[in-house]
Amino acid sequence: MITINDRGARTGAVLRRFSRSTTMTLLCVTLAGYLALGVASSGEFFQGPSVRTFLQYLATPILIGLAQMVALCVGQLNLVVGALGGFTACLTGVLMADVGVPAPIAVAAGVLAATLVGLVTGVFIVATRINGFIVTLGTMTILLGAQYRLAGTRTIDGYSPTLKELGRAAPLNLPLVFLVAVAAAALLAAFMHRATAGRRLLAAGGNPLAARLSGISTDRQIVLAHTLSGLLVGVAAVTATASLPGVNRSVGGDWLLPSFAAPIIGGVALNGGSVAVFGTVLAAFVMRLIDAARAQFSLDPSWVNFLIGLVVLGTVVGGRIHQTHLEKKGKAQGRTPPAPVDQGPTADAALPNAGGVR
């Protein structure tokens, strides 16, 4: 029987772990940065229009960060995020403006196309055994050409006014596109925490050999990860199309760095086996704050990329140093791997529990 004292002790342990986590650090940085920008702008940053604009352009960084996070959780690097987003946005715009397709059908077609590209990319990686970095690099080049073919040098802006109104809609100063991104993050967190398929993704990324011995197809998880990544990029492209006055070949061109920065800063390991949905959302928030500070103080845009890249490199190096320290500490304590058992574990027993999802 679990007593009240046991529950209190567990709750206290969870809170202590959270207080020392990357998520807690990002939460503090986010609150401090938001307050600092509000004070620097004499309170203008706290007003409704500023809040609405800030959150409206936060939706896309959240979604592309989540898309990259899903690929990273199985140890894959998805370089196609920006090109796929730009291609999907232009495809959606062309279907509405040039072909006359109704907005709901065009949006569904765009999301479906992005999902299919993710599926084909995953299948190609598994079938050819070529490194995912190379495959997504080639796919990125193809999609950049397709995006230019669709848009050329023009800006496509004659699409559905209703879609643009939805992109600007903000009940209680909460933009609908931002609420879509938050809903996608919540659904993804529930999938990773609760669904067996999500736990299998983490198992395949954390220890592919153990996952295969437990009956989990790592190939299938790679395909699923790229498919989910493509789906999230498709949703990001829709939010961008709805928020922007028009789409052209430049859409998605600056998505690649933020897509990696958000999950890495948020606490996702590059070698797979972990996700950090809330951390990724907070990291996207921090990057949006940096961009808002650039506009507030008229800073050179190149400094923003320099700062974000420096933070990403510092996070990766810090994580590597921490991992090396843990390995040395384990060896110093004389830890040895557990002896193999006669009967292999079942697939469900090998899956990580919810505590493995940060």
Tab-separated table of C-alpha atoms in Angstrom:
chain	number	residue	atom	x	y	z
A	1	MET	CA	0.000	0.000	0.000
A	2	ILE	CA	1.274	3.468	-0.913
A	3	THR	CA	1.000	5.841	2.040
A	4	ILE	CA	0.667	9.603	2.019
A	5	ASN	CA	4.291	9.889	3.145
A	6	ASP	CA	5.418	7.752	0.204
A	7	ARG	CA	3.500	9.938	-2.222
A	8	GLY	CA	4.951	13.076	-0.642
A	9	ALA	CA	8.464	11.669	-0.898
A	10	ARG	CA	7.962	10.785	-4.566
A	11	THR	CA	6.510	14.204	-5.314
A	12	GLY	CA	9.436	15.861	-3.557
A	13	ALA	CA	11.924	13.772	-5.539
A	14	VAL	CA	10.232	14.694	-8.806
A	15	LEU	CA	10.279	18.392	-7.903
A	16	ARG	CA	13.955	18.230	-6.947
A	17	ARG	CA	14.823	16.592	-10.269
A	18	PHE	CA	12.796	19.173	-12.150
A	19	SER	CA	14.500	22.047	-10.305
A	20	ARG	CA	17.877	20.789	-11.574
A	21	SER	CA	16.698	20.031	-15.116
A	22	THR	CA	17.332	21.840	-18.380
A	23	THR	CA	13.610	22.569	-18.621
A	24	MET	CA	13.663	24.496	-15.341
A	25	THR	CA	16.655	26.519	-16.505
A	26	LEU	CA	14.911	27.373	-19.769
A	27	LEU	CA	11.736	28.304	-17.917
A	28	CYS	CA	13.668	30.750	-15.743
A	29	VAL	CA	15.484	32.187	-18.769
A	30	THR	CA	12.191	32.582	-20.618
A	31	LEU	CA	10.491	34.427	-17.765
A	32	ALA	CA	13.519	36.638	-17.116
A	33	GLY	CA	13.939	37.450	-20.809
A	34	TYR	CA	10.271	38.263	-21.277
A	35	LEU	CA	10.257	40.559	-18.244
A	36	ALA	CA	13.484	42.237	-19.381
A	37	LEU	CA	12.079	42.963	-22.842
A	38	GLY	CA	8.904	44.301	-21.271
A	39	VAL	CA	10.853	46.686	-19.057
A	40	ALA	CA	13.136	47.739	-21.922
A	41	SER	CA	10.121	48.583	-24.079
A	42	SER	CA	8.471	50.593	-21.279
A	43	GLY	CA	5.683	48.037	-20.999
A	44	GLU	CA	4.811	48.001	-24.709
A	45	PHE	CA	5.941	44.376	-24.994
A	46	PHE	CA	3.239	43.390	-22.478
A	47	GLN	CA	0.407	44.982	-24.470
A	48	GLY	CA	-2.086	42.958	-26.488
A	49	PRO	CA	-0.857	43.684	-30.044
A	50	SER	CA	2.769	42.937	-29.128
A	51	VAL	CA	1.839	39.721	-27.350
A	52	ARG	CA	-0.282	38.658	-30.309
A	53	THR	CA	2.495	39.308	-32.830
A	54	PHE	CA	5.079	37.585	-30.664
A	55	LEU	CA	3.008	34.412	-30.260
A	56	GLN	CA	1.872	34.388	-33.892
A	57	TYR	CA	5.436	34.030	-35.147
A	58	LEU	CA	6.338	31.591	-32.381
A	59	ALA	CA	4.124	28.839	-33.821
A	60	THR	CA	6.432	27.869	-36.699
A	61	PRO	CA	9.645	27.614	-34.584
A	62	ILE	CA	7.820	25.343	-32.140
A	63	LEU	CA	6.569	23.025	-34.870
A	64	ILE	CA	9.848	22.732	-36.777
A	65	GLY	CA	11.680	22.128	-33.498
A	66	LEU	CA	9.282	19.288	-32.686
A	67	ALA	CA	9.714	17.900	-36.209
A	68	GLN	CA	13.489	17.774	-35.762
A	69	MET	CA	13.103	16.350	-32.251
A	70	VAL	CA	11.162	13.341	-33.548
A	71	ALA	CA	13.968	12.536	-35.999
A	72	LEU	CA	16.623	13.016	-33.320
A	73	CYS	CA	14.873	10.613	-30.944
A	74	VAL	CA	15.833	7.711	-33.242
A	75	GLY	CA	19.336	9.066	-33.875
A	76	GLN	CA	18.529	10.643	-37.256
A	77	LEU	CA	19.368	14.122	-38.560
A	78	ASN	CA	16.659	15.621	-40.753
A	79	LEU	CA	18.156	18.291	-43.030
A	80	VAL	CA	15.012	18.520	-45.136
A	81	VAL	CA	12.915	20.444	-42.590
A	82	GLY	CA	13.338	23.891	-44.148
A	83	ALA	CA	13.145	22.804	-47.786
A	84	LEU	CA	10.100	20.615	-47.126
A	85	GLY	CA	8.363	23.444	-45.281
A	86	GLY	CA	9.037	25.912	-48.094
A	87	PHE	CA	7.937	23.434	-50.754
A	88	THR	CA	4.726	22.639	-48.857
A	89	ALA	CA	3.906	26.308	-48.324
A	90	CYS	CA	4.417	27.092	-52.020
A	91	LEU	CA	2.450	24.010	-53.075
A	92	THR	CA	-0.457	25.042	-50.866
A	93	GLY	CA	-0.350	28.603	-52.184
A	94	VAL	CA	-0.179	27.515	-55.832
A	95	LEU	CA	-3.091	25.108	-55.414
A	96	MET	CA	-5.260	27.908	-54.035
A	97	ALA	CA	-4.071	30.873	-56.118
A	98	ASP	CA	-3.320	29.274	-59.504
A	99	VAL	CA	-5.456	26.133	-59.616
A	100	GLY	CA	-8.403	27.444	-57.634
A	101	VAL	CA	-8.513	24.566	-55.167
A	102	PRO	CA	-10.586	25.369	-52.042
A	103	ALA	CA	-8.505	26.214	-48.993
A	104	PRO	CA	-9.414	23.156	-46.875
A	105	ILE	CA	-8.490	20.770	-49.708
A	106	ALA	CA	-5.290	22.665	-50.519
A	107	VAL	CA	-4.224	22.652	-46.857
A	108	ALA	CA	-4.968	18.938	-46.541
A	109	ALA	CA	-3.066	18.238	-49.766
A	110	GLY	CA	-0.056	20.203	-48.518
A	111	VAL	CA	0.066	18.399	-45.169
A	112	LEU	CA	-0.416	15.046	-46.898
A	113	ALA	CA	2.381	15.805	-49.379
A	114	ALA	CA	4.789	16.693	-46.540
A	115	THR	CA	3.848	13.521	-44.686
A	116	LEU	CA	4.408	11.408	-47.802
A	117	VAL	CA	7.810	12.996	-48.373
A	118	GLY	CA	8.743	12.082	-44.814
A	119	LEU	CA	7.487	8.536	-45.355
A	120	VAL	CA	9.406	8.097	-48.623
A	121	THR	CA	12.555	9.541	-47.016
A	122	GLY	CA	12.348	7.056	-44.150
A	123	VAL	CA	11.691	4.118	-46.479
A	124	PHE	CA	14.626	5.137	-48.688
A	125	ILE	CA	16.971	5.335	-45.694
A	126	VAL	CA	15.917	1.878	-44.510
A	127	ALA	CA	15.933	0.273	-47.964
A	128	THR	CA	19.334	1.594	-49.073
A	129	ARG	CA	21.074	1.685	-45.678
A	130	ILE	CA	22.484	5.076	-46.655
A	131	ASN	CA	23.109	7.478	-43.787
A	132	GLY	CA	20.073	9.643	-43.112
A	133	PHE	CA	22.232	12.770	-43.259
A	134	ILE	CA	23.079	12.065	-46.902
A	135	VAL	CA	19.528	11.076	-47.854
A	136	THR	CA	17.938	14.167	-46.312
A	137	LEU	CA	20.649	16.349	-47.862
A	138	GLY	CA	19.755	14.996	-51.302
A	139	THR	CA	16.031	15.338	-50.606
A	140	MET	CA	16.593	18.922	-49.482
A	141	THR	CA	18.263	19.765	-52.801
A	142	ILE	CA	15.417	18.180	-54.784
A	143	LEU	CA	12.752	20.051	-52.823
A	144	LEU	CA	14.551	23.376	-53.158
A	145	GLY	CA	14.428	22.893	-56.923
A	146	ALA	CA	10.750	21.923	-56.753
A	147	GLN	CA	9.991	24.994	-54.626
A	148	TYR	CA	11.671	27.252	-57.170
A	149	ARG	CA	9.753	25.514	-59.936
A	150	LEU	CA	6.466	26.264	-58.174
A	151	ALA	CA	7.098	29.853	-57.130
A	152	GLY	CA	9.862	31.084	-59.422
A	153	THR	CA	10.773	34.663	-58.563
A	154	ARG	CA	7.234	35.732	-57.674
A	155	THR	CA	5.389	35.986	-54.378
A	156	ILE	CA	2.172	33.977	-54.252
A	157	ASP	CA	-0.338	36.067	-52.331
A	158	GLY	CA	-3.649	35.610	-54.120
A	159	TYR	CA	-4.833	32.684	-52.057
A	160	SER	CA	-7.758	32.242	-49.693
A	161	PRO	CA	-8.594	35.364	-47.632
A	162	THR	CA	-10.269	33.063	-45.114
A	163	LEU	CA	-6.999	31.261	-44.473
A	164	LYS	CA	-5.225	34.571	-43.968
A	165	GLU	CA	-7.935	35.696	-41.562
A	166	LEU	CA	-7.500	32.502	-39.585
A	167	GLY	CA	-3.768	33.146	-39.513
A	168	ARG	CA	-4.405	36.587	-38.003
A	169	ALA	CA	-7.237	35.495	-35.694
A	170	ALA	CA	-6.321	35.816	-32.012
A	171	PRO	CA	-9.101	35.378	-29.464
A	172	LEU	CA	-7.953	36.813	-26.124
A	173	ASN	CA	-4.690	37.774	-27.887
A	174	LEU	CA	-3.845	34.097	-28.371
A	175	PRO	CA	-3.303	33.503	-32.113
A	176	LEU	CA	-4.957	30.395	-33.517
A	177	VAL	CA	-1.714	29.343	-35.204
A	178	PHE	CA	0.019	29.428	-31.804
A	179	LEU	CA	-2.774	27.334	-30.283
A	180	VAL	CA	-2.321	24.835	-33.129
A	181	ALA	CA	1.374	24.551	-32.289
A	182	VAL	CA	0.631	24.076	-28.579
A	183	ALA	CA	-1.978	21.416	-29.400
A	184	ALA	CA	0.527	19.611	-31.625
A	185	ALA	CA	3.100	19.689	-28.808
A	186	ALA	CA	0.567	18.319	-26.306
A	187	LEU	CA	-0.471	15.505	-28.645
A	188	LEU	CA	3.148	14.621	-29.365
A	189	ALA	CA	3.974	14.557	-25.645
A	190	ALA	CA	1.012	12.261	-24.971
A	191	PHE	CA	2.092	10.018	-27.846
A	192	MET	CA	5.630	9.739	-26.514
A	193	HIS	CA	4.579	9.323	-22.887
A	194	ARG	CA	1.591	7.024	-23.208
A	195	ALA	CA	1.475	5.280	-26.577
A	196	THR	CA	3.347	2.037	-27.117
A	197	ALA	CA	4.465	3.259	-30.551
A	198	GLY	CA	6.059	6.336	-28.974
A	199	ARG	CA	7.906	4.274	-26.384
A	200	ARG	CA	9.164	2.000	-29.140
A	201	LEU	CA	10.593	5.024	-30.916
A	202	LEU	CA	12.562	5.870	-27.786
A	203	ALA	CA	13.660	2.269	-27.324
A	204	ALA	CA	14.911	2.035	-30.914
A	205	GLY	CA	16.803	5.299	-30.574
A	206	GLY	CA	18.246	4.625	-27.135
A	207	ASN	CA	19.581	1.106	-27.777
A	208	PRO	CA	18.931	-0.256	-31.289
A	209	LEU	CA	20.513	-3.634	-30.556
A	210	ALA	CA	18.459	-4.237	-27.430
A	211	ALA	CA	15.346	-3.079	-29.264
A	212	ARG	CA	15.914	-5.576	-32.079
A	213	LEU	CA	16.545	-8.392	-29.594
A	214	SER	CA	13.263	-7.458	-27.927
A	215	GLY	CA	11.328	-7.785	-31.167
A	216	ILE	CA	11.116	-4.075	-32.026
A	217	SER	CA	11.799	-3.255	-35.662
A	218	THR	CA	14.253	-0.362	-35.694
A	219	ASP	CA	13.674	0.084	-39.427
A	220	ARG	CA	9.980	0.599	-38.810
A	221	GLN	CA	10.726	3.171	-36.117
A	222	ILE	CA	12.988	5.136	-38.463
A	223	VAL	CA	10.229	5.237	-41.072
A	224	LEU	CA	7.680	6.284	-38.433
A	225	ALA	CA	9.961	9.021	-37.096
A	226	HIS	CA	10.501	10.573	-40.534
A	227	THR	CA	6.789	10.305	-41.303
A	228	LEU	CA	5.854	12.125	-38.089
A	229	SER	CA	8.561	14.683	-38.781
A	230	GLY	CA	7.108	15.309	-42.237
A	231	LEU	CA	3.620	15.667	-40.760
A	232	LEU	CA	4.799	18.290	-38.268
A	233	VAL	CA	6.659	20.179	-41.008
A	234	GLY	CA	3.453	20.149	-43.051
A	235	VAL	CA	1.535	21.702	-40.156
A	236	ALA	CA	4.319	24.277	-39.734
A	237	ALA	CA	4.042	25.154	-43.434
A	238	VAL	CA	0.295	25.703	-43.057
A	239	THR	CA	0.785	28.035	-40.082
A	240	ALA	CA	3.423	29.960	-42.044
A	241	THR	CA	1.179	30.218	-45.104
A	242	ALA	CA	-1.694	31.481	-42.970
A	243	SER	CA	0.454	33.999	-41.066
A	244	LEU	CA	2.472	35.464	-43.936
A	245	PRO	CA	1.054	37.937	-46.490
A	246	GLY	CA	2.407	35.684	-49.242
A	247	VAL	CA	4.759	32.778	-49.884
A	248	ASN	CA	7.775	32.574	-52.178
A	249	ARG	CA	10.988	30.617	-52.623
A	250	SER	CA	12.508	32.180	-49.494
A	251	VAL	CA	10.014	30.487	-47.158
A	252	GLY	CA	11.771	27.806	-45.129
A	253	GLY	CA	15.230	29.090	-45.996
A	254	ASP	CA	15.958	30.048	-42.382
A	255	TRP	CA	14.276	27.067	-40.706
A	256	LEU	CA	17.149	24.598	-40.523
A	257	LEU	CA	19.188	26.158	-37.698
A	258	PRO	CA	16.166	26.837	-35.433
A	259	SER	CA	14.872	23.309	-36.059
A	260	PHE	CA	18.088	21.898	-34.578
A	261	ALA	CA	18.567	24.599	-31.955
A	262	ALA	CA	15.187	24.158	-30.251
A	263	PRO	CA	15.440	20.431	-29.399
A	264	ILE	CA	19.186	20.497	-28.672
A	265	ILE	CA	18.912	23.473	-26.316
A	266	GLY	CA	15.753	21.873	-24.923
A	267	GLY	CA	17.718	18.826	-23.783
A	268	VAL	CA	17.365	16.228	-26.556
A	269	ALA	CA	20.369	13.929	-27.019
A	270	LEU	CA	21.854	13.733	-30.512
A	271	ASN	CA	22.420	9.992	-30.200
A	272	GLY	CA	18.701	9.285	-29.765
A	273	GLY	CA	16.574	7.690	-27.092
A	274	SER	CA	15.100	10.848	-25.564
A	275	VAL	CA	12.630	13.617	-26.238
A	276	ALA	CA	11.985	16.914	-24.479
A	277	VAL	CA	8.719	18.349	-25.761
A	278	PHE	CA	8.320	21.067	-23.127
A	279	GLY	CA	12.032	21.878	-23.289
A	280	THR	CA	11.837	22.221	-27.077
A	281	VAL	CA	8.867	24.592	-26.788
A	282	LEU	CA	10.704	26.708	-24.202
A	283	ALA	CA	13.871	26.771	-26.337
A	284	ALA	CA	11.810	28.011	-29.300
A	285	PHE	CA	10.395	30.672	-26.976
A	286	VAL	CA	13.933	31.756	-25.998
A	287	MET	CA	14.995	32.009	-29.645
A	288	ARG	CA	11.900	34.083	-30.384
A	289	LEU	CA	12.846	36.364	-27.488
A	290	ILE	CA	16.310	36.799	-28.991
A	291	ASP	CA	14.735	37.727	-32.325
A	292	ALA	CA	12.376	40.174	-30.594
A	293	ALA	CA	15.349	41.737	-28.782
A	294	ARG	CA	17.111	42.120	-32.120
A	295	ALA	CA	14.147	44.076	-33.467
A	296	GLN	CA	13.777	46.067	-30.236
A	297	PHE	CA	17.398	47.214	-30.151
A	298	SER	CA	18.001	47.250	-33.953
A	299	LEU	CA	20.754	44.661	-33.790
A	300	ASP	CA	22.457	43.134	-36.810
A	301	PRO	CA	20.526	39.935	-37.764
A	302	SER	CA	23.818	38.071	-38.231
A	303	TRP	CA	24.446	38.372	-34.500
A	304	VAL	CA	21.251	36.449	-33.797
A	305	ASN	CA	22.400	33.446	-35.831
A	306	PHE	CA	25.853	33.722	-34.277
A	307	LEU	CA	24.406	33.705	-30.765
A	308	ILE	CA	22.032	30.808	-31.437
A	309	GLY	CA	24.770	28.773	-33.104
A	310	LEU	CA	27.100	29.460	-30.184
A	311	VAL	CA	24.454	28.328	-27.693
A	312	VAL	CA	23.835	25.130	-29.694
A	313	LEU	CA	27.551	24.291	-29.820
A	314	GLY	CA	27.909	25.067	-26.127
A	315	THR	CA	24.947	22.837	-25.289
A	316	VAL	CA	26.349	19.930	-27.323
A	317	VAL	CA	29.833	20.293	-25.819
A	318	GLY	CA	28.409	20.614	-22.318
A	319	GLY	CA	26.285	17.532	-22.786
A	320	ARG	CA	29.275	15.582	-24.049
A	321	ILE	CA	31.396	16.649	-21.078
A	322	HIS	CA	28.622	15.666	-18.693
A	323	GLN	CA	28.250	12.261	-20.362
A	324	THR	CA	31.993	11.651	-20.166
A	325	HIS	CA	31.958	12.595	-16.485
A	326	LEU	CA	29.161	10.130	-15.795
A	327	GLU	CA	31.008	7.349	-17.640
A	328	LYS	CA	34.199	7.990	-15.657
A	329	LYS	CA	32.215	8.108	-12.423
A	330	GLY	CA	30.589	4.785	-13.253
A	331	LYS	CA	33.949	3.153	-13.960
A	332	ALA	CA	35.407	4.559	-10.755
A	333	GLN	CA	32.603	2.971	-8.770
A	334	GLY	CA	33.319	-0.380	-10.393
A	335	ARG	CA	30.007	-0.734	-12.163
A	336	THR	CA	29.659	-3.724	-14.436
A	337	PRO	CA	26.942	-4.472	-16.960
A	338	PRO	CA	24.259	-6.923	-15.826
A	339	ALA	CA	24.707	-10.563	-16.766
A	340	PRO	CA	22.595	-11.796	-19.691
A	341	VAL	CA	19.508	-13.795	-18.873
A	342	ASP	CA	18.431	-17.024	-20.483
A	343	GLN	CA	15.199	-15.667	-21.888
A	344	GLY	CA	15.073	-12.407	-23.811
A	345	PRO	CA	12.746	-9.706	-22.557
A	346	THR	CA	9.488	-9.032	-24.250
A	347	ALA	CA	9.016	-6.001	-26.440
A	348	ASP	CA	6.930	-4.160	-23.859
A	349	ALA	CA	9.413	-4.867	-21.072
A	350	ALA	CA	12.219	-3.294	-23.109
A	351	LEU	CA	10.345	-0.072	-23.652
A	352	PRO	CA	11.388	2.951	-21.613
A	353	ASN	CA	8.912	4.242	-19.082
A	354	ALA	CA	7.503	7.735	-19.055
A	355	GLY	CA	10.408	8.925	-16.954
A	356	GLY	CA	12.669	8.616	-19.997
A	357	VAL	CA	10.790	11.414	-21.720
A	358	ARG	CA	12.080	14.718	-20.479
